[in-house]
Coordinates of C-alpha atoms in Angstrom, one line a residue:
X14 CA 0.0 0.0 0.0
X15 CA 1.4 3.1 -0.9
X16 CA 2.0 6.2 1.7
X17 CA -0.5 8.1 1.1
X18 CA -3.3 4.9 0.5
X19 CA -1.8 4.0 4.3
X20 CA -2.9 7.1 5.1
X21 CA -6.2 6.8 3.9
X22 CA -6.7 3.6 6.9
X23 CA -4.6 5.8 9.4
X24 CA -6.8 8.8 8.8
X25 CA -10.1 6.6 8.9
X26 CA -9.2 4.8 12.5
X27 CA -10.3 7.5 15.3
X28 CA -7.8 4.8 17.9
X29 CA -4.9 2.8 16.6
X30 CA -3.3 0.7 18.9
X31 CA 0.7 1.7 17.7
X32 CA 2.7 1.4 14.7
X33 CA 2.4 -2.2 14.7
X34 CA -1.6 -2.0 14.3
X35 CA -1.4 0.0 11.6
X36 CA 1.4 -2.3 10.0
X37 CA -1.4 -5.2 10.4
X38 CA -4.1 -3.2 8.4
X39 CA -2.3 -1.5 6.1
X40 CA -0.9 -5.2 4.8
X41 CA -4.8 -6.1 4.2
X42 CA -5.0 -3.9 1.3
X43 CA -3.2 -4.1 -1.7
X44 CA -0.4 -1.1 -2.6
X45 CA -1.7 1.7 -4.5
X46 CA 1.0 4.9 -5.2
X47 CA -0.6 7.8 -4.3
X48 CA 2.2 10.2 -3.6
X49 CA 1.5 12.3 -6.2
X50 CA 1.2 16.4 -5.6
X51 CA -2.6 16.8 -6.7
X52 CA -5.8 14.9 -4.1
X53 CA -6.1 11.3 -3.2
X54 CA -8.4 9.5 -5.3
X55 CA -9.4 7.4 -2.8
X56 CA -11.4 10.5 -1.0
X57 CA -9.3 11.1 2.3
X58 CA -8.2 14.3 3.0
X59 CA -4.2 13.7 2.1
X60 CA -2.9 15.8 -0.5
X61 CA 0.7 14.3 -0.5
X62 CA 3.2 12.7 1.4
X63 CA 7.3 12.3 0.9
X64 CA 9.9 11.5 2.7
X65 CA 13.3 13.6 2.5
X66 CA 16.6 12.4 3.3
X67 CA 19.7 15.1 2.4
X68 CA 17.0 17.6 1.4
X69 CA 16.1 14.7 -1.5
X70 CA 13.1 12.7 -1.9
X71 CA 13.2 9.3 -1.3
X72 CA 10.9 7.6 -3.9
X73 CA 10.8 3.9 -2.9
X74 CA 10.0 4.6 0.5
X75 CA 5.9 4.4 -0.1
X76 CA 4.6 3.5 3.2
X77 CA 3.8 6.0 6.1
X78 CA 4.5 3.4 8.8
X79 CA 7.9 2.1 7.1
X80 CA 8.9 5.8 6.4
X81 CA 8.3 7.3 10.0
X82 CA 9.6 3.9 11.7
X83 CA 12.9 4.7 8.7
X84 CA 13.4 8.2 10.0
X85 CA 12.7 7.5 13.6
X86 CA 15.2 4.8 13.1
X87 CA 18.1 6.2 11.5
X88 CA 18.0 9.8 12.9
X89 CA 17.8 11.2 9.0
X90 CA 14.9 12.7 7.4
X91 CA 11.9 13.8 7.9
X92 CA 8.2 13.6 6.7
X93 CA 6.3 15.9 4.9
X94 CA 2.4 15.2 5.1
X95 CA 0.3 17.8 3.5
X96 CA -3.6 17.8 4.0
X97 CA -6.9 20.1 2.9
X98 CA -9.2 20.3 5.2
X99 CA -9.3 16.8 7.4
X100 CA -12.3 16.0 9.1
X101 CA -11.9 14.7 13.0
X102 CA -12.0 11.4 12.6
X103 CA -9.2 11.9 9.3
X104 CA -7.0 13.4 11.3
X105 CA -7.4 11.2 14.9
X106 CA -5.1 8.3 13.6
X107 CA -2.6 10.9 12.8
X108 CA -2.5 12.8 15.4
X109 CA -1.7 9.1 17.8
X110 CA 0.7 8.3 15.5
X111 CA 2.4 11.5 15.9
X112 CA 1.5 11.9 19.0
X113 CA -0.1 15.4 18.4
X114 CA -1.4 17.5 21.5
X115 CA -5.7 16.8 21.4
X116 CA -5.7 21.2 21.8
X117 CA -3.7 21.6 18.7
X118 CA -5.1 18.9 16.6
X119 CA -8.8 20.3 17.5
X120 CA -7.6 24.1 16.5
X121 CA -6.4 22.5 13.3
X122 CA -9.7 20.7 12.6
X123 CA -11.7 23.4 13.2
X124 CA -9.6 26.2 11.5
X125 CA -10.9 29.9 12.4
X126 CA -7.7 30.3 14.1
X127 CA -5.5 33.6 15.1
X128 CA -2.3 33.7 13.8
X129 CA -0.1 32.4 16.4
X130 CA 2.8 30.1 17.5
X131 CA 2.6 27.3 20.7
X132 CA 5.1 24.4 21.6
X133 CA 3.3 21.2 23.0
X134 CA 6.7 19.4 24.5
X135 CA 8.8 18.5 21.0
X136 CA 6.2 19.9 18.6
X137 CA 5.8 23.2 17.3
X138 CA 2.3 24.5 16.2
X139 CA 1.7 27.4 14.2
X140 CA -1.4 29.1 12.1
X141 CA -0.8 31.3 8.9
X142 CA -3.6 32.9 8.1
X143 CA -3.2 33.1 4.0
X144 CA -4.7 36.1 1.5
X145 CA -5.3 36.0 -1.9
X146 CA -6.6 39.1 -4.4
X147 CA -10.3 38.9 -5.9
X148 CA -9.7 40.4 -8.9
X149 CA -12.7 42.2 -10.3
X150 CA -13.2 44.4 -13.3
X151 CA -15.0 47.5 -11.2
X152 CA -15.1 48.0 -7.6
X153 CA -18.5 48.1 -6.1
X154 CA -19.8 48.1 -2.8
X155 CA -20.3 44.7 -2.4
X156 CA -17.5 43.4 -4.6
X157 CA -15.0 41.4 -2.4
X158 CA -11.1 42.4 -2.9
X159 CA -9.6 40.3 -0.2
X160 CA -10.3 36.3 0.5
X161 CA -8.6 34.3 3.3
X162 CA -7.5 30.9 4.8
X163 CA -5.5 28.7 6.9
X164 CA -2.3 27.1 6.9
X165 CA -1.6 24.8 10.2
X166 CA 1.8 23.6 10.8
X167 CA 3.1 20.8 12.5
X168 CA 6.8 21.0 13.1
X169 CA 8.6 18.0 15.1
X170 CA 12.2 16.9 14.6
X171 CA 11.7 14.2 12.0
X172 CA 8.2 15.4 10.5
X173 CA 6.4 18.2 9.1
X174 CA 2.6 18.3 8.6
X175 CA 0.5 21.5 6.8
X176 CA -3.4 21.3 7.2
X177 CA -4.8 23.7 5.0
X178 CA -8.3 25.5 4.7
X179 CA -9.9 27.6 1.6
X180 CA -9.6 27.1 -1.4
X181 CA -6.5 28.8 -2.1
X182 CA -3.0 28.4 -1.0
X183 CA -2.0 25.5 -2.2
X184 CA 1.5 24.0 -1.0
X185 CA 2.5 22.3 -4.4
X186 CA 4.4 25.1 -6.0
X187 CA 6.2 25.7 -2.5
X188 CA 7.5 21.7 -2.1
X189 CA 8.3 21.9 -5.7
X190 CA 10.2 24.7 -5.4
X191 CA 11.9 23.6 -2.1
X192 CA 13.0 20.6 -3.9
X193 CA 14.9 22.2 -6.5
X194 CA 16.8 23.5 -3.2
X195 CA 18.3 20.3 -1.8
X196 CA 20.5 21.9 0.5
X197 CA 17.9 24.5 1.9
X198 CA 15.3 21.1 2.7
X199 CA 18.3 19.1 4.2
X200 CA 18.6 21.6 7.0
X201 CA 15.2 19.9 8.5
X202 CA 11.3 20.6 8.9
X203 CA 12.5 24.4 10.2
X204 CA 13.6 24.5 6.8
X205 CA 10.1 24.0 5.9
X206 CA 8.4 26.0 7.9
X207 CA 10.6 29.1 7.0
X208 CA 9.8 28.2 3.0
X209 CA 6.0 28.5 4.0
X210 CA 6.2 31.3 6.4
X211 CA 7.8 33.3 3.6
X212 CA 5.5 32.2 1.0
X213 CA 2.7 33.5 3.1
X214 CA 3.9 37.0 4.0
X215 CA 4.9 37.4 0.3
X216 CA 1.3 37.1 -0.6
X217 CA 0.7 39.7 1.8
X218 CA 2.6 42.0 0.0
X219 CA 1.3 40.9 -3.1
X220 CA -1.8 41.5 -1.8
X221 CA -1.0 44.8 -0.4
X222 CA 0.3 45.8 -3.8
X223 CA -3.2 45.0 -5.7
X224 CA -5.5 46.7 -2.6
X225 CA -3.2 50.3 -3.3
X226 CA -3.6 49.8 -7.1
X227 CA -7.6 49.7 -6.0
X228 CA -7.7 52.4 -3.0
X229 CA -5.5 55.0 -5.8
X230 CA -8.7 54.2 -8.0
X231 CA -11.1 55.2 -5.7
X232 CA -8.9 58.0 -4.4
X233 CA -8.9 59.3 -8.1
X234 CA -12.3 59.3 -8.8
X235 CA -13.1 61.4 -5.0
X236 CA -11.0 64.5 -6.1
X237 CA -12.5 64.3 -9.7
X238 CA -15.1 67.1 -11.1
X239 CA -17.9 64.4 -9.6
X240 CA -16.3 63.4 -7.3
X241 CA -19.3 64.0 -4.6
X242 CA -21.6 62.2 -6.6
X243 CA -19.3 58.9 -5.8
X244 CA -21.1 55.9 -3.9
X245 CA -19.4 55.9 -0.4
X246 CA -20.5 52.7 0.2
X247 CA -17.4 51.8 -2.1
X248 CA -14.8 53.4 0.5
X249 CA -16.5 51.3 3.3
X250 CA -16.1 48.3 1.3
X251 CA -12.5 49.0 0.8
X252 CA -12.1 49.3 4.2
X253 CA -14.0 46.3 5.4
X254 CA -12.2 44.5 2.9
X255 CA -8.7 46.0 4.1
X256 CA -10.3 45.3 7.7
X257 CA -10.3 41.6 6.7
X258 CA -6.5 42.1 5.5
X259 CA -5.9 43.8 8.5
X260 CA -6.7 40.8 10.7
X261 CA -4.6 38.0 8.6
X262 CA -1.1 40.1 9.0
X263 CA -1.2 42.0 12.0
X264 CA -1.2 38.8 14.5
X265 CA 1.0 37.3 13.0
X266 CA 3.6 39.9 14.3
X267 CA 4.7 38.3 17.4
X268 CA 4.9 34.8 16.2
X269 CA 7.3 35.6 13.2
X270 CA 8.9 37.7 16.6
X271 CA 9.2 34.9 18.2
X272 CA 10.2 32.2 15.5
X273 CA 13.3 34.7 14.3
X274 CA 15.1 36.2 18.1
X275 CA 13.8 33.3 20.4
X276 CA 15.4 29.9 21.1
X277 CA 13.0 27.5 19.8
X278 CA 14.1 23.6 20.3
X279 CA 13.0 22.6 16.7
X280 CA 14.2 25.5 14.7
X281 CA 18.1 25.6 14.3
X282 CA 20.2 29.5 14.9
X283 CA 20.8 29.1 11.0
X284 CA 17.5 29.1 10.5
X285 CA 16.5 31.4 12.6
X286 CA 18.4 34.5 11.0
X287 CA 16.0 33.3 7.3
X288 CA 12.9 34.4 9.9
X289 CA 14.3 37.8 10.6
X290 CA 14.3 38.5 7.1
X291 CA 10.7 37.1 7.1
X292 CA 10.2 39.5 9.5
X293 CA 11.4 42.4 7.5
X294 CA 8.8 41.9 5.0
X295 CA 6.0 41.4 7.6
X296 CA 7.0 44.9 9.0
X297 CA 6.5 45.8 5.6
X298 CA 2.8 44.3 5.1
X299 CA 1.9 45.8 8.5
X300 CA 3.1 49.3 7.5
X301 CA 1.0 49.0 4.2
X302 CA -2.3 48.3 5.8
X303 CA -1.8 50.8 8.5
X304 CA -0.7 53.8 5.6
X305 CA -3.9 52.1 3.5
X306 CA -6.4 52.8 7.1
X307 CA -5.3 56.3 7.3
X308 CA -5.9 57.0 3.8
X309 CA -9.1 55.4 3.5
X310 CA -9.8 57.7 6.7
X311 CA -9.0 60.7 4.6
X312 CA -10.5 59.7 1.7
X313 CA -14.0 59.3 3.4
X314 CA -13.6 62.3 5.2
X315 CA -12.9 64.3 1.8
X316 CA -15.7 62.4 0.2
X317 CA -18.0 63.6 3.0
X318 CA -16.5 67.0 3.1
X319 CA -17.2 67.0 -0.9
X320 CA -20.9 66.1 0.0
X321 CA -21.0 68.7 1.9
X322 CA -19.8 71.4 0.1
X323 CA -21.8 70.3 -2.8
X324 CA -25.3 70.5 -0.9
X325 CA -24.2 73.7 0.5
X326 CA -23.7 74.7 -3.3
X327 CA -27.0 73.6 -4.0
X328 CA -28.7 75.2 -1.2
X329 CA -27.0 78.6 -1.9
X330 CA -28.4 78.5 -5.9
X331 CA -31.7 77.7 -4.7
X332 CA -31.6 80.5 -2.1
X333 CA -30.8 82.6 -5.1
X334 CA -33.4 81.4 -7.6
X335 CA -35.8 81.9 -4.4
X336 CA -35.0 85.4 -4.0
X337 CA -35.2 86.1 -8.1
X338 CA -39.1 84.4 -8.2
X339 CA -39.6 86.4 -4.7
X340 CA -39.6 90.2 -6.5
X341 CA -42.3 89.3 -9.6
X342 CA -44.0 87.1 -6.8
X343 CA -44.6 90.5 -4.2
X344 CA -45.6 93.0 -7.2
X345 CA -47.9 90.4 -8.4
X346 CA -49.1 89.9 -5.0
X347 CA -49.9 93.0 -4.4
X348 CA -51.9 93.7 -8.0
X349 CA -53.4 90.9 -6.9
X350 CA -55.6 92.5 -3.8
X351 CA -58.4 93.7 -5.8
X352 CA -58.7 97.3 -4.8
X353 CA -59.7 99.9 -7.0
X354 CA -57.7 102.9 -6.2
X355 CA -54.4 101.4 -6.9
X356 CA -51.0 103.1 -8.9
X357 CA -51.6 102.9 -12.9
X358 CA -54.5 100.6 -12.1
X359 CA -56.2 102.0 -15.2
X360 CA -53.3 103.2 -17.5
X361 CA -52.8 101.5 -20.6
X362 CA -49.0 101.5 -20.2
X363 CA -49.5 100.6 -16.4
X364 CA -49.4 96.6 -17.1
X365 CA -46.3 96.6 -19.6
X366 CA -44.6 99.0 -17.0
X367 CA -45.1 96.4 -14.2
X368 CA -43.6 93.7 -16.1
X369 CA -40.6 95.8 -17.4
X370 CA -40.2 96.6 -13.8
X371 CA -40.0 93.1 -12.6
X372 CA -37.7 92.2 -15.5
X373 CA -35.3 94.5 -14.5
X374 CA -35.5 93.7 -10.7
X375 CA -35.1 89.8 -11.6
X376 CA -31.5 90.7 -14.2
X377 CA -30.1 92.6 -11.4
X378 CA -30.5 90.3 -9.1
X379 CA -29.3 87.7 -11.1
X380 CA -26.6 89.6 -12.1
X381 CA -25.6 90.0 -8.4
X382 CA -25.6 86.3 -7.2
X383 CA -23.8 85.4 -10.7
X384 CA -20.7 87.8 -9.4
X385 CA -20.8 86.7 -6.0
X386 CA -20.9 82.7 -7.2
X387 CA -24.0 81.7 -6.0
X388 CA -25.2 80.9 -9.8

């Protein structure tokens, strides 16, 4: 049976009485190869599973048991054991094997996690919370720029195992290009945990880079002639959106803090300084979203300021159309009392006069609110 068809029974048993258990089941079932880089066929929740010895795989070694047993024995090597989303009885077998904590195993199940970094004895347990860009052809308020997962990591001293959540994220590019890097994967599962640490905070700046390119949209069209008539609910969205960003980078601070200055049994001084520069670029990220939140601030407060301005335009020019209608609406007002001793009530120029009079009356005071600005 091959490693990751093993699995498969190891992943489906919620108790296994030891290696040797497994050993006994695993030999009911004939061998099938599944350590291949895309999902098992068979249904479980194992993406792939290799063994590395010298930073090289080692491609006859098929079995789970033989290969952690071959490790174990030896002191070489590790084991890399990638999986999308296990359910809890998927993961129980592998968590006794391993001999996984029950609190990190159920935070790894259940996803939903912070950021963050805990050591359960020789095993080191960490959450990346992963971004990707929704790209979109116009920015609306409801369109969504930012999505998000999980990456869990396992970390012992002869295995490595990434649970991952969403549908993004994927591993495969990341072991393939660690492989093409012997000698970075033969310094141990730090090594990996590094390669995937990195790959997530440079999506974060990837990310970041796509959000400006969006926000320098928006701030465009606010300072444009129309720029008051722009939907606001398109700067909340951005900000919810960057919100969302917001909470995937900023946690994860302390952790990277903690993986690059303090002395961590599992991850080796060498690899230690490759987390400072990890570090760097999350410093970066955080800087990003923060100058991003201040300038969606200022952008919404110039839209509303905008808003403003532009109703108080409007009320001024109605104010001044008001006071234009107000002169021919008094004289006719008063012509309009009925009485019969009234000026030029009977004159036959006395009606054209009136109306030249309220013509003239209405220009200048059109004239006047057109040199102040009001029209």
């Amino acid at each position: 049976m091959s490693m990751a068809g093993n699995l498969r029974k190891v992943t489906g048993l919620s108790r296994v009485g030891g290696l040797r258990k497994v050993a006994r089941l695993a030999r009911r079932r004939p061998r099938v190869d599944l350590s291949h880089p895309a999902r098992s066929p068979l249904g479980s929740s194992v993406v792939n599973c290799v063994t590395y010895q010298d930073g090289v795989r080692v491609p006859q070694c098929t079995d789970l048991v033989d290969a952690v047993r071959m490790v174990r024995k030896t002191g070489e090597g590790f084991v890399w054991l990638g999986l999308h989303e296990p359910t809890d009885r998927e993961f129980a077998g592998i968590a006794e094997l391993f001999d996984l904590h029950p609190l990190a195993v159920e935070d790894a199940v259940e996803a939903h996690q912070r950021p963050k970094l805990e050591h359960y004895g020789d095993t080191l347990f960490a959450v990346f919370k992963t971004v990707c860009y929704v790209e979109h052809e116009k920015l609306t308020a409801t369109s969504e720029v930012v999505n998000t997962g999980e990456i869990m990591v396992f970390v012992g001293k002869d295995f490595v195992i990434t649970v991952r959540h969403g549908r993004h994220g994927s591993l495969g590019p990341l072991r393939e290009e660690l492989e093409a890097h012997p000698y970075q994967l033969s310094k141990g599962p730090a090594a990996v945990l590094h390669a995937i640490a990195d790959h997530v905070v440079d999506d974060y700046l990837n990310v970041t880079d796509a959000v400006q390119a969006d926000i320098d949209q928006v701030e465009t069209e606010v300072f444009s002639e129309n720029g008051a008539r722009l939907d606001p609910g398109r700067i909340y969205q951005m900000k919810r959106e960057l919100l969302e960003l917001k909470r995937a980078v900023v946690p994860l601070g302390r952790p990277v803090e903690d993986l690059a200055t303090r002395p961590i049994r599992v991850v080796a001084p060498e690899i230690q300084a490759y987390f400072r520069d990890v570090l760097d670029h999350l410093i970066r990220a955080k800087e990003q979203i923060a100058a991003f939140d201040e300038l969606l601030n200022s952008i919404l407060q110039a839209h509303l300021a905008q808003v403003t301005v532009a109703q108080n335009e409007d009320m001024r020019k109605i104010t001044a159309w008001a006071a234009v209608i107000a002169v021919p609406t008094m004289v006719c007002g008063v012509y309009g009392m009925n009485f019969d001793h009234m000026p030029e009530l009977h004159w036959r120029f006395g009606y054209p006069l009136v109306m030249v009079v309220m013509a003239g009356a209405c220009l200048v005071l059109y004239r006047g609110f057109r040199r102040n600005g009001w029209l």
